[in-house]
PDB file of C-alpha atoms in Angstrom:
ATOM      1  CA  THR A  26     -98.663  25.066 -56.391  1.00 76.00           C
ATOM      2  CA  ILE A  27     -98.009  24.250 -52.757  1.00 85.00           C
ATOM      3  CA  ARG A  28    -101.684  24.910 -52.029  1.00 84.00           C
ATOM      4  CA  SER A  29    -102.684  22.320 -54.615  1.00 86.00           C
ATOM      5  CA  TYR A  30    -100.550  19.709 -52.881  1.00 90.00           C
ATOM      6  CA  GLU A  31    -101.770  20.692 -49.421  1.00 88.00           C
ATOM      7  CA  SER A  32    -105.392  20.585 -50.521  1.00 89.00           C
ATOM      8  CA  LYS A  33    -105.382  17.377 -52.567  1.00 92.00           C
ATOM      9  CA  LEU A  34    -103.111  15.378 -50.262  1.00 93.00           C
ATOM     10  CA  GLY A  35    -104.738  16.817 -47.143  1.00 91.00           C
ATOM     11  CA  GLN A  36    -108.156  15.639 -48.334  1.00 93.00           C
ATOM     12  CA  PHE A  37    -106.728  12.185 -49.062  1.00 95.00           C
ATOM     13  CA  VAL A  38    -105.162  11.911 -45.619  1.00 93.00           C
ATOM     14  CA  TYR A  39    -108.407  13.087 -44.018  1.00 93.00           C
ATOM     15  CA  ALA A  40    -110.309  10.329 -45.845  1.00 94.00           C
ATOM     16  CA  HIS A  41    -107.843   7.637 -44.635  1.00 94.00           C
ATOM     17  CA  PRO A  42    -106.963   8.548 -41.039  1.00 92.00           C
ATOM     18  CA  ASP A  43    -105.879   5.018 -40.075  1.00 93.00           C
ATOM     19  CA  LYS A  44    -103.616   4.263 -43.038  1.00 92.00           C
ATOM     20  CA  ASN A  45     -99.855   4.630 -43.396  1.00 92.00           C
ATOM     21  CA  LEU A  46     -98.033   5.102 -46.695  1.00 91.00           C
ATOM     22  CA  LYS A  47     -97.310   1.393 -46.947  1.00 90.00           C
ATOM     23  CA  ASP A  48    -101.062   0.679 -46.712  1.00 93.00           C
ATOM     24  CA  ILE A  49    -101.897   2.750 -49.789  1.00 94.00           C
ATOM     25  CA  ASN A  50    -102.289   0.743 -52.979  1.00 93.00           C
ATOM     26  CA  THR A  51    -103.755   1.252 -56.438  1.00 93.00           C
ATOM     27  CA  ASN A  52    -107.185   0.067 -55.321  1.00 94.00           C
ATOM     28  CA  THR A  53    -107.232   2.562 -52.446  1.00 95.00           C
ATOM     29  CA  ILE A  54    -106.512   5.463 -54.779  1.00 94.00           C
ATOM     30  CA  GLU A  55    -108.983   4.368 -57.462  1.00 94.00           C
ATOM     31  CA  LYS A  56    -111.788   4.028 -54.890  1.00 94.00           C
ATOM     32  CA  TYR A  57    -110.920   7.445 -53.500  1.00 95.00           C
ATOM     33  CA  PHE A  58    -111.132   9.062 -56.941  1.00 95.00           C
ATOM     34  CA  GLN A  59    -114.502   7.428 -57.632  1.00 94.00           C
ATOM     35  CA  SER A  60    -115.820   8.535 -54.226  1.00 95.00           C
ATOM     36  CA  LYS A  61    -114.923  12.138 -55.051  1.00 95.00           C
ATOM     37  CA  ILE A  62    -116.508  11.937 -58.512  1.00 95.00           C
ATOM     38  CA  GLN A  63    -119.739  10.572 -57.017  1.00 94.00           C
ATOM     39  CA  ASN A  64    -119.357  12.560 -53.818  1.00 94.00           C
ATOM     40  CA  LYS A  65    -122.254  12.625 -51.352  1.00 93.00           C
ATOM     41  CA  LYS A  66    -120.345  13.985 -48.362  1.00 92.00           C
ATOM     42  CA  LYS A  67    -120.012  17.631 -47.391  1.00 92.00           C
ATOM     43  CA  ASP A  68    -116.847  19.409 -48.471  1.00 92.00           C
ATOM     44  CA  ILE A  69    -113.947  19.854 -46.067  1.00 89.00           C
ATOM     45  CA  MET A  70    -111.760  22.941 -45.720  1.00 89.00           C
ATOM     46  CA  PHE A  71    -108.567  23.103 -43.685  1.00 87.00           C
ATOM     47  CA  ILE A  72    -107.750  26.131 -41.542  1.00 87.00           C
ATOM     48  CA  LYS A  73    -104.603  26.869 -39.577  1.00 86.00           C
ATOM     49  CA  VAL A  74    -105.127  26.983 -35.813  1.00 89.00           C
ATOM     50  CA  LYS A  75    -102.496  28.515 -33.544  1.00 89.00           C
ATOM     51  CA  THR A  76    -102.050  27.260 -29.994  1.00 89.00           C
ATOM     52  CA  PRO A  77     -99.387  27.870 -27.316  1.00 90.00           C
ATOM     53  CA  SER A  78     -97.840  24.522 -28.232  1.00 88.00           C
ATOM     54  CA  GLY A  79     -97.786  25.265 -31.963  1.00 89.00           C
ATOM     55  CA  ALA A  80     -99.943  25.540 -35.068  1.00 87.00           C
ATOM     56  CA  TYR A  81    -101.905  22.745 -36.719  1.00 86.00           C
ATOM     57  CA  LYS A  82    -104.415  22.261 -39.535  1.00 84.00           C
ATOM     58  CA  LYS A  83    -108.045  21.774 -38.518  1.00 87.00           C
ATOM     59  CA  ALA A  84    -110.707  20.293 -40.814  1.00 88.00           C
ATOM     60  CA  ILE A  85    -113.934  22.291 -41.081  1.00 90.00           C
ATOM     61  CA  GLU A  86    -117.074  20.815 -42.625  1.00 91.00           C
ATOM     62  CA  LEU A  87    -118.808  23.074 -45.169  1.00 91.00           C
ATOM     63  CA  ASP A  88    -122.433  23.093 -46.299  1.00 92.00           C
ATOM     64  CA  SER A  89    -121.524  22.474 -49.946  1.00 91.00           C
ATOM     65  CA  ILE A  90    -121.138  19.122 -51.703  1.00 93.00           C
ATOM     66  CA  THR A  91    -118.748  19.149 -54.671  1.00 92.00           C
ATOM     67  CA  CYS A  92    -118.285  16.344 -57.183  1.00 94.00           C
ATOM     68  CA  TRP A  93    -114.995  16.226 -59.062  1.00 94.00           C
ATOM     69  CA  THR A  94    -114.975  17.264 -62.701  1.00 94.00           C
ATOM     70  CA  GLN A  95    -112.598  15.676 -65.218  1.00 93.00           C
ATOM     71  CA  LYS A  96    -110.255  18.637 -64.845  1.00 92.00           C
ATOM     72  CA  THR A  97    -110.040  18.062 -61.081  1.00 93.00           C
ATOM     73  CA  VAL A  98    -109.396  14.358 -61.670  1.00 93.00           C
ATOM     74  CA  THR A  99    -106.552  15.180 -64.073  1.00 92.00           C
ATOM     75  CA  ASN A 100    -104.984  17.739 -61.734  1.00 93.00           C
ATOM     76  CA  THR A 101    -105.209  15.367 -58.761  1.00 94.00           C
ATOM     77  CA  ARG A 102    -103.546  12.595 -60.771  1.00 93.00           C
ATOM     78  CA  ARG A 103    -100.590  14.900 -61.323  1.00 93.00           C
ATOM     79  CA  VAL A 104    -100.343  15.818 -57.648  1.00 95.00           C
ATOM     80  CA  PHE A 105    -100.554  12.190 -56.517  1.00 95.00           C
ATOM     81  CA  SER A 106     -98.073  11.015 -59.175  1.00 93.00           C
ATOM     82  CA  ALA A 107     -95.514  13.623 -58.147  1.00 93.00           C
ATOM     83  CA  PHE A 108     -95.975  12.860 -54.451  1.00 93.00           C
ATOM     84  CA  PHE A 109     -95.718   9.073 -54.665  1.00 93.00           C
ATOM     85  CA  THR A 110     -92.792   9.303 -57.075  1.00 92.00           C
ATOM     86  CA  TRP A 111     -91.021  11.409 -54.465  1.00 91.00           C
ATOM     87  CA  CYS A 112     -91.917   8.817 -51.793  1.00 92.00           C
ATOM     88  CA  THR A 113     -90.213   6.056 -53.804  1.00 91.00           C
ATOM     89  CA  ASN A 114     -87.104   8.106 -54.537  1.00 86.00           C
ATOM     90  CA  LYS A 115     -83.994   6.102 -53.663  1.00 76.00           C
ATOM     91  CA  ASP A 116     -82.703   8.895 -51.405  1.00 78.00           C
ATOM     92  CA  GLN A 117     -85.484   8.352 -48.867  1.00 74.00           C
ATOM     93  CA  ALA A 118     -87.607   5.416 -50.134  1.00 79.00           C
ATOM     94  CA  TYR A 119     -90.524   5.705 -47.715  1.00 88.00           C
ATOM     95  CA  ILE A 120     -92.206   3.052 -49.865  1.00 90.00           C
ATOM     96  CA  THR A 121     -90.825   0.698 -52.501  1.00 88.00           C
ATOM     97  CA  LEU A 122     -93.804   0.469 -54.878  1.00 88.00           C
ATOM     98  CA  ASN A 123     -95.483   3.473 -56.450  1.00 91.00           C
ATOM     99  CA  PRO A 124     -99.278   2.913 -56.292  1.00 92.00           C
ATOM    100  CA  MET A 125     -99.837   5.530 -59.014  1.00 91.00           C
ATOM    101  CA  LYS A 126     -98.034   3.526 -61.707  1.00 86.00           C
ATOM    102  CA  GLU A 127    -101.022   1.276 -62.335  1.00 84.00           C
ATOM    103  CA  ILE A 128    -103.477   4.149 -61.885  1.00 82.00           C
ATOM    104  CA  GLU A 129    -102.014   5.787 -64.986  1.00 73.00           C
ATOM    105  CA  ALA A 130    -103.363   2.878 -67.050  1.00 71.00           C
ATOM    106  CA  ILE A 131    -106.820   2.966 -65.416  1.00 79.00           C
ATOM    107  CA  LYS A 132    -109.269   5.230 -67.187  1.00 82.00           C
ATOM    108  CA  ILE A 133    -110.918   7.204 -64.416  1.00 87.00           C
ATOM    109  CA  ARG A 134    -113.512   9.434 -66.028  1.00 89.00           C
ATOM    110  CA  SER A 135    -115.874  12.041 -64.624  1.00 91.00           C
ATOM    111  CA  GLU A 136    -119.049  13.143 -66.376  1.00 91.00           C
ATOM    112  CA  VAL A 137    -119.594  15.999 -63.932  1.00 91.00           C
ATOM    113  CA  GLU A 138    -119.854  19.277 -65.827  1.00 89.00           C
ATOM    114  CA  ALA A 139    -117.840  22.165 -64.479  1.00 83.00           C
ATOM    115  CA  PRO A 140    -119.855  25.262 -63.504  1.00 80.00           C
ATOM    116  CA  GLU A 141    -119.413  28.246 -65.775  1.00 79.00           C
ATOM    117  CA  CYS A 142    -116.780  30.677 -64.590  1.00 77.00           C
ATOM    118  CA  ASN A 143    -114.921  33.606 -66.153  1.00 80.00           C
ATOM    119  CA  VAL A 144    -117.940  34.246 -68.367  1.00 83.00           C
ATOM    120  CA  PRO A 145    -117.378  37.251 -70.661  1.00 86.00           C
ATOM    121  CA  PHE A 146    -119.507  40.344 -70.167  1.00 87.00           C
ATOM    122  CA  SER A 147    -122.416  40.680 -72.569  1.00 91.00           C
ATOM    123  CA  ASP A 148    -122.625  43.819 -74.714  1.00 92.00           C
ATOM    124  CA  GLU A 149    -125.321  45.101 -72.362  1.00 94.00           C
ATOM    125  CA  ASP A 150    -123.112  44.412 -69.315  1.00 93.00           C
ATOM    126  CA  ALA A 151    -120.186  46.238 -70.913  1.00 92.00           C
ATOM    127  CA  LYS A 152    -122.308  49.312 -71.652  1.00 94.00           C
ATOM    128  CA  THR A 153    -123.633  49.387 -68.092  1.00 96.00           C
ATOM    129  CA  ILE A 154    -120.143  49.055 -66.594  1.00 95.00           C
ATOM    130  CA  MET A 155    -118.571  51.692 -68.831  1.00 95.00           C
ATOM    131  CA  SER A 156    -121.420  54.139 -68.196  1.00 96.00           C
ATOM    132  CA  TYR A 157    -120.898  53.705 -64.475  1.00 97.00           C
ATOM    133  CA  LEU A 158    -117.121  54.131 -64.758  1.00 96.00           C
ATOM    134  CA  ASP A 159    -117.527  57.269 -66.872  1.00 95.00           C
ATOM    135  CA  GLU A 160    -119.496  58.791 -64.015  1.00 95.00           C
ATOM    136  CA  GLN A 161    -117.687  57.358 -60.998  1.00 94.00           C
ATOM    137  CA  ASP A 162    -114.087  56.525 -62.007  1.00 95.00           C
ATOM    138  CA  LYS A 163    -112.829  58.159 -65.206  1.00 94.00           C
ATOM    139  CA  TYR A 164    -109.311  56.751 -64.650  1.00 95.00           C
ATOM    140  CA  ALA A 165    -110.535  53.135 -64.657  1.00 95.00           C
ATOM    141  CA  ALA A 166    -112.812  53.958 -67.596  1.00 96.00           C
ATOM    142  CA  LEU A 167    -109.916  55.158 -69.758  1.00 96.00           C
ATOM    143  CA  PHE A 168    -107.698  52.268 -68.667  1.00 96.00           C
ATOM    144  CA  CYS A 169    -110.419  49.803 -69.715  1.00 95.00           C
ATOM    145  CA  ARG A 170    -110.846  51.546 -73.063  1.00 95.00           C
ATOM    146  CA  ILE A 171    -107.118  51.347 -73.780  1.00 96.00           C
ATOM    147  CA  ILE A 172    -107.204  47.605 -73.077  1.00 95.00           C
ATOM    148  CA  TYR A 173    -110.313  47.132 -75.204  1.00 93.00           C
ATOM    149  CA  TYR A 174    -109.154  49.128 -78.210  1.00 95.00           C
ATOM    150  CA  THR A 175    -105.471  48.107 -78.221  1.00 96.00           C
ATOM    151  CA  ALA A 176    -105.192  44.734 -76.395  1.00 94.00           C
ATOM    152  CA  ILE A 177    -102.093  46.096 -74.647  1.00 95.00           C
ATOM    153  CA  ARG A 178    -101.484  44.336 -71.327  1.00 93.00           C
ATOM    154  CA  PRO A 179    -102.358  46.268 -68.112  1.00 93.00           C
ATOM    155  CA  GLY A 180     -98.746  46.077 -66.883  1.00 92.00           C
ATOM    156  CA  GLU A 181     -97.571  47.561 -70.182  1.00 94.00           C
ATOM    157  CA  ILE A 182    -100.206  50.309 -70.176  1.00 95.00           C
ATOM    158  CA  SER A 183     -99.132  51.439 -66.717  1.00 94.00           C
ATOM    159  CA  LYS A 184     -95.576  52.022 -68.049  1.00 94.00           C
ATOM    160  CA  LEU A 185     -96.492  53.903 -71.219  1.00 95.00           C
ATOM    161  CA  ARG A 186     -94.907  57.367 -71.416  1.00 96.00           C
ATOM    162  CA  ILE A 187     -96.181  60.432 -73.265  1.00 96.00           C
ATOM    163  CA  LYS A 188     -93.450  59.925 -75.888  1.00 96.00           C
ATOM    164  CA  ASP A 189     -94.913  56.493 -76.668  1.00 97.00           C
ATOM    165  CA  VAL A 190     -98.234  58.005 -77.754  1.00 96.00           C
ATOM    166  CA  ASP A 191     -98.244  59.707 -81.142  1.00 96.00           C
ATOM    167  CA  LEU A 192    -101.656  61.221 -81.812  1.00 96.00           C
ATOM    168  CA  ASN A 193    -100.579  62.527 -85.224  1.00 95.00           C
ATOM    169  CA  SER A 194     -99.659  59.112 -86.597  1.00 96.00           C
ATOM    170  CA  ARG A 195    -102.326  57.525 -84.372  1.00 97.00           C
ATOM    171  CA  THR A 196     -99.971  54.946 -82.877  1.00 97.00           C
ATOM    172  CA  ILE A 197     -98.821  53.720 -79.477  1.00 97.00           C
ATOM    173  CA  THR A 198     -95.336  52.245 -79.135  1.00 96.00           C
ATOM    174  CA  VAL A 199     -94.875  49.494 -76.552  1.00 95.00           C
ATOM    175  CA  ARG A 200     -91.138  49.610 -75.836  1.00 94.00           C
ATOM    176  CA  LEU A 201     -89.048  46.464 -75.386  1.00 93.00           C
ATOM    177  CA  ASN A 202     -88.246  47.209 -71.734  1.00 91.00           C
ATOM    178  CA  VAL A 203     -91.990  47.508 -71.044  1.00 89.00           C
ATOM    179  CA  MET A 204     -93.120  44.330 -72.789  1.00 89.00           C
ATOM    180  CA  LYS A 205     -94.052  41.225 -70.873  1.00 85.00           C
ATOM    181  CA  ASN A 206     -92.715  39.006 -73.682  1.00 83.00           C
ATOM    182  CA  PRO A 207     -88.874  38.968 -73.411  1.00 84.00           C
ATOM    183  CA  LYS A 208     -88.461  37.253 -76.798  1.00 85.00           C
ATOM    184  CA  LYS A 209     -89.545  40.286 -78.788  1.00 86.00           C
ATOM    185  CA  VAL A 210     -86.748  42.011 -80.713  1.00 90.00           C
ATOM    186  CA  LYS A 211     -88.759  45.010 -81.907  1.00 92.00           C
ATOM    187  CA  PRO A 212     -91.230  47.264 -80.089  1.00 93.00           C
ATOM    188  CA  ASP A 213     -94.927  46.784 -80.809  1.00 94.00           C
ATOM    189  CA  ILE A 214     -96.601  49.564 -82.780  1.00 95.00           C
ATOM    190  CA  VAL A 215    -100.324  49.629 -82.003  1.00 96.00           C
ATOM    191  CA  HIS A 216    -102.916  51.568 -84.004  1.00 96.00           C
ATOM    192  CA  ILE A 217    -105.182  53.978 -82.089  1.00 96.00           C
ATOM    193  CA  GLU A 218    -108.850  53.581 -83.010  1.00 95.00           C
ATOM    194  CA  PRO A 219    -110.895  56.793 -83.551  1.00 95.00           C
ATOM    195  CA  SER A 220    -112.931  56.311 -80.351  1.00 93.00           C
ATOM    196  CA  LEU A 221    -109.774  55.963 -78.239  1.00 96.00           C
ATOM    197  CA  LEU A 222    -108.061  58.803 -80.086  1.00 96.00           C
ATOM    198  CA  GLU A 223    -110.851  61.140 -79.030  1.00 95.00           C
ATOM    199  CA  GLU A 224    -110.382  60.145 -75.369  1.00 94.00           C
ATOM    200  CA  LEU A 225    -106.611  60.601 -75.482  1.00 95.00           C
ATOM    201  CA  ARG A 226    -106.903  64.052 -77.040  1.00 95.00           C
ATOM    202  CA  LYS A 227    -108.896  65.178 -74.021  1.00 93.00           C
ATOM    203  CA  LEU A 228    -105.752  64.670 -71.879  1.00 92.00           C
ATOM    204  CA  ASN A 229    -103.880  67.518 -73.644  1.00 93.00           C
ATOM    205  CA  LEU A 230    -100.687  65.456 -73.611  1.00 94.00           C
ATOM    206  CA  GLN A 231     -98.621  68.158 -75.338  1.00 93.00           C
ATOM    207  CA  GLN A 232     -98.489  70.188 -72.115  1.00 94.00           C
ATOM    208  CA  TYR A 233     -96.472  67.513 -70.265  1.00 94.00           C
ATOM    209  CA  PRO A 234     -92.833  66.410 -70.501  1.00 95.00           C
ATOM    210  CA  SER A 235     -92.452  63.472 -72.891  1.00 95.00           C
ATOM    211  CA  SER A 236     -90.964  61.343 -70.100  1.00 95.00           C
ATOM    212  CA  PHE A 237     -94.138  61.520 -67.983  1.00 96.00           C
ATOM    213  CA  PHE A 238     -96.316  58.414 -67.688  1.00 95.00           C
ATOM    214  CA  LEU A 239     -99.676  58.330 -69.442  1.00 95.00           C
ATOM    215  CA  MET A 240    -101.682  56.640 -66.651  1.00 94.00           C
ATOM    216  CA  SER A 241     -99.732  57.768 -63.617  1.00 93.00           C
ATOM    217  CA  ASN A 242    -102.179  59.397 -61.228  1.00 89.00           C
ATOM    218  CA  PRO A 243    -105.720  58.010 -60.749  1.00 90.00           C
ATOM    219  CA  ASP A 244    -106.717  61.022 -58.665  1.00 85.00           C
ATOM    220  CA  SER A 245    -105.579  63.821 -60.987  1.00 82.00           C
ATOM    221  CA  GLU A 246    -107.731  65.394 -63.687  1.00 79.00           C
ATOM    222  CA  ASN A 247    -105.652  64.158 -66.631  1.00 84.00           C
ATOM    223  CA  PHE A 248    -103.961  61.127 -65.010  1.00 93.00           C
ATOM    224  CA  VAL A 249    -100.506  62.039 -66.365  1.00 94.00           C
ATOM    225  CA  GLY A 250     -97.580  62.071 -63.913  1.00 93.00           C
ATOM    226  CA  GLU A 251     -93.958  61.338 -63.102  1.00 93.00           C
ATOM    227  CA  LYS A 252     -94.452  57.880 -61.563  1.00 91.00           C
ATOM    228  CA  TRP A 253     -95.979  54.731 -62.970  1.00 89.00           C
ATOM    229  CA  VAL A 254     -98.589  52.775 -61.043  1.00 90.00           C
ATOM    230  CA  GLY A 255     -98.765  49.038 -60.542  1.00 86.00           C
ATOM    231  CA  LYS A 256    -101.153  47.064 -62.736  1.00 80.00           C
ATOM    232  CA  ASN A 257    -103.240  46.168 -59.667  1.00 88.00           C
ATOM    233  CA  THR A 258    -104.195  49.812 -59.071  1.00 91.00           C
ATOM    234  CA  PRO A 259    -106.617  50.064 -62.026  1.00 93.00           C
ATOM    235  CA  TYR A 260    -107.675  46.448 -61.507  1.00 92.00           C
ATOM    236  CA  ASN A 261    -108.667  47.064 -57.881  1.00 93.00           C
ATOM    237  CA  ARG A 262    -110.579  50.169 -58.867  1.00 93.00           C
ATOM    238  CA  PHE A 263    -112.421  48.198 -61.543  1.00 93.00           C
ATOM    239  CA  VAL A 264    -113.323  45.427 -59.090  1.00 92.00           C
ATOM    240  CA  LYS A 265    -114.571  48.017 -56.610  1.00 93.00           C
ATOM    241  CA  ALA A 266    -116.780  49.481 -59.330  1.00 93.00           C
ATOM    242  CA  LEU A 267    -118.165  46.040 -60.173  1.00 91.00           C
TER     243      LEU A 267
END
C-alpha cells in the first residue's frame, strides 16, 4: 500500500539525512537492514503538520523500541526493490545502478519472533462474550451465531432475505449476486444446525414478506426489515461490546 511505501522509505530517508540517491549502495542498504533487526533506537512515527506555507511530515520519537522480524524484512525488501527499480527506469533514470540487485542474493535473516496477534478466543472467552451479547446486544449475538454455525461471510449475511432461509428443510441459500466469490456458478446451500435453527425460529419469519432482509434492523425486536445493513454495522457493535 501507499502507507507501506511512505513508512518504509520514510524511515530509510530519516536514517540517512545527508545522502542522495546516487550515494545509496548495496552496503548502505544491508547495514540499514541489520540496524533495524538489532535495533536499539526508539521508534519513529511521521505525522502530517499543516502550516500557512504548506504541509510537511514531522518525525516524532516514540517510547517503544521495535526490532524487525523476518516478515518485516521480507516486506521491506519488496518495497525497496520496487522503489529502486522505478528509480532506474529508462524514462526517468534518477540512478543508473539498482542497489537492490545484489541485496537479493544476500541472505538477511532476522531471528526476532513476532508478537502474537489475532489470537483466537478460548472457549471460555467465547462463552463470556456470547453471554454478554445475549444480555446487551441480541442483534450482534445472532449475527455472531450465524457466522459461527454457517461460516457465511458477514457481507453475505447482511444481504440474506427471508426467502433464502428455509426452516423446514433447514437450509440457507447464499445467492450468486450476494456471494463475495464471483467465480461461483451455483448458489451455496448451507445447513442450519439445531442450535441456530432454534434462534431463527424465534424471529417468526413467516409473518414478513419474503423479500425482507433477515438482519436488517439492529434496533428492532426481530431484526427483519426492508433494507440491508453494511457488514461494518454488526462488526462495530461487536467491537463496542468487546
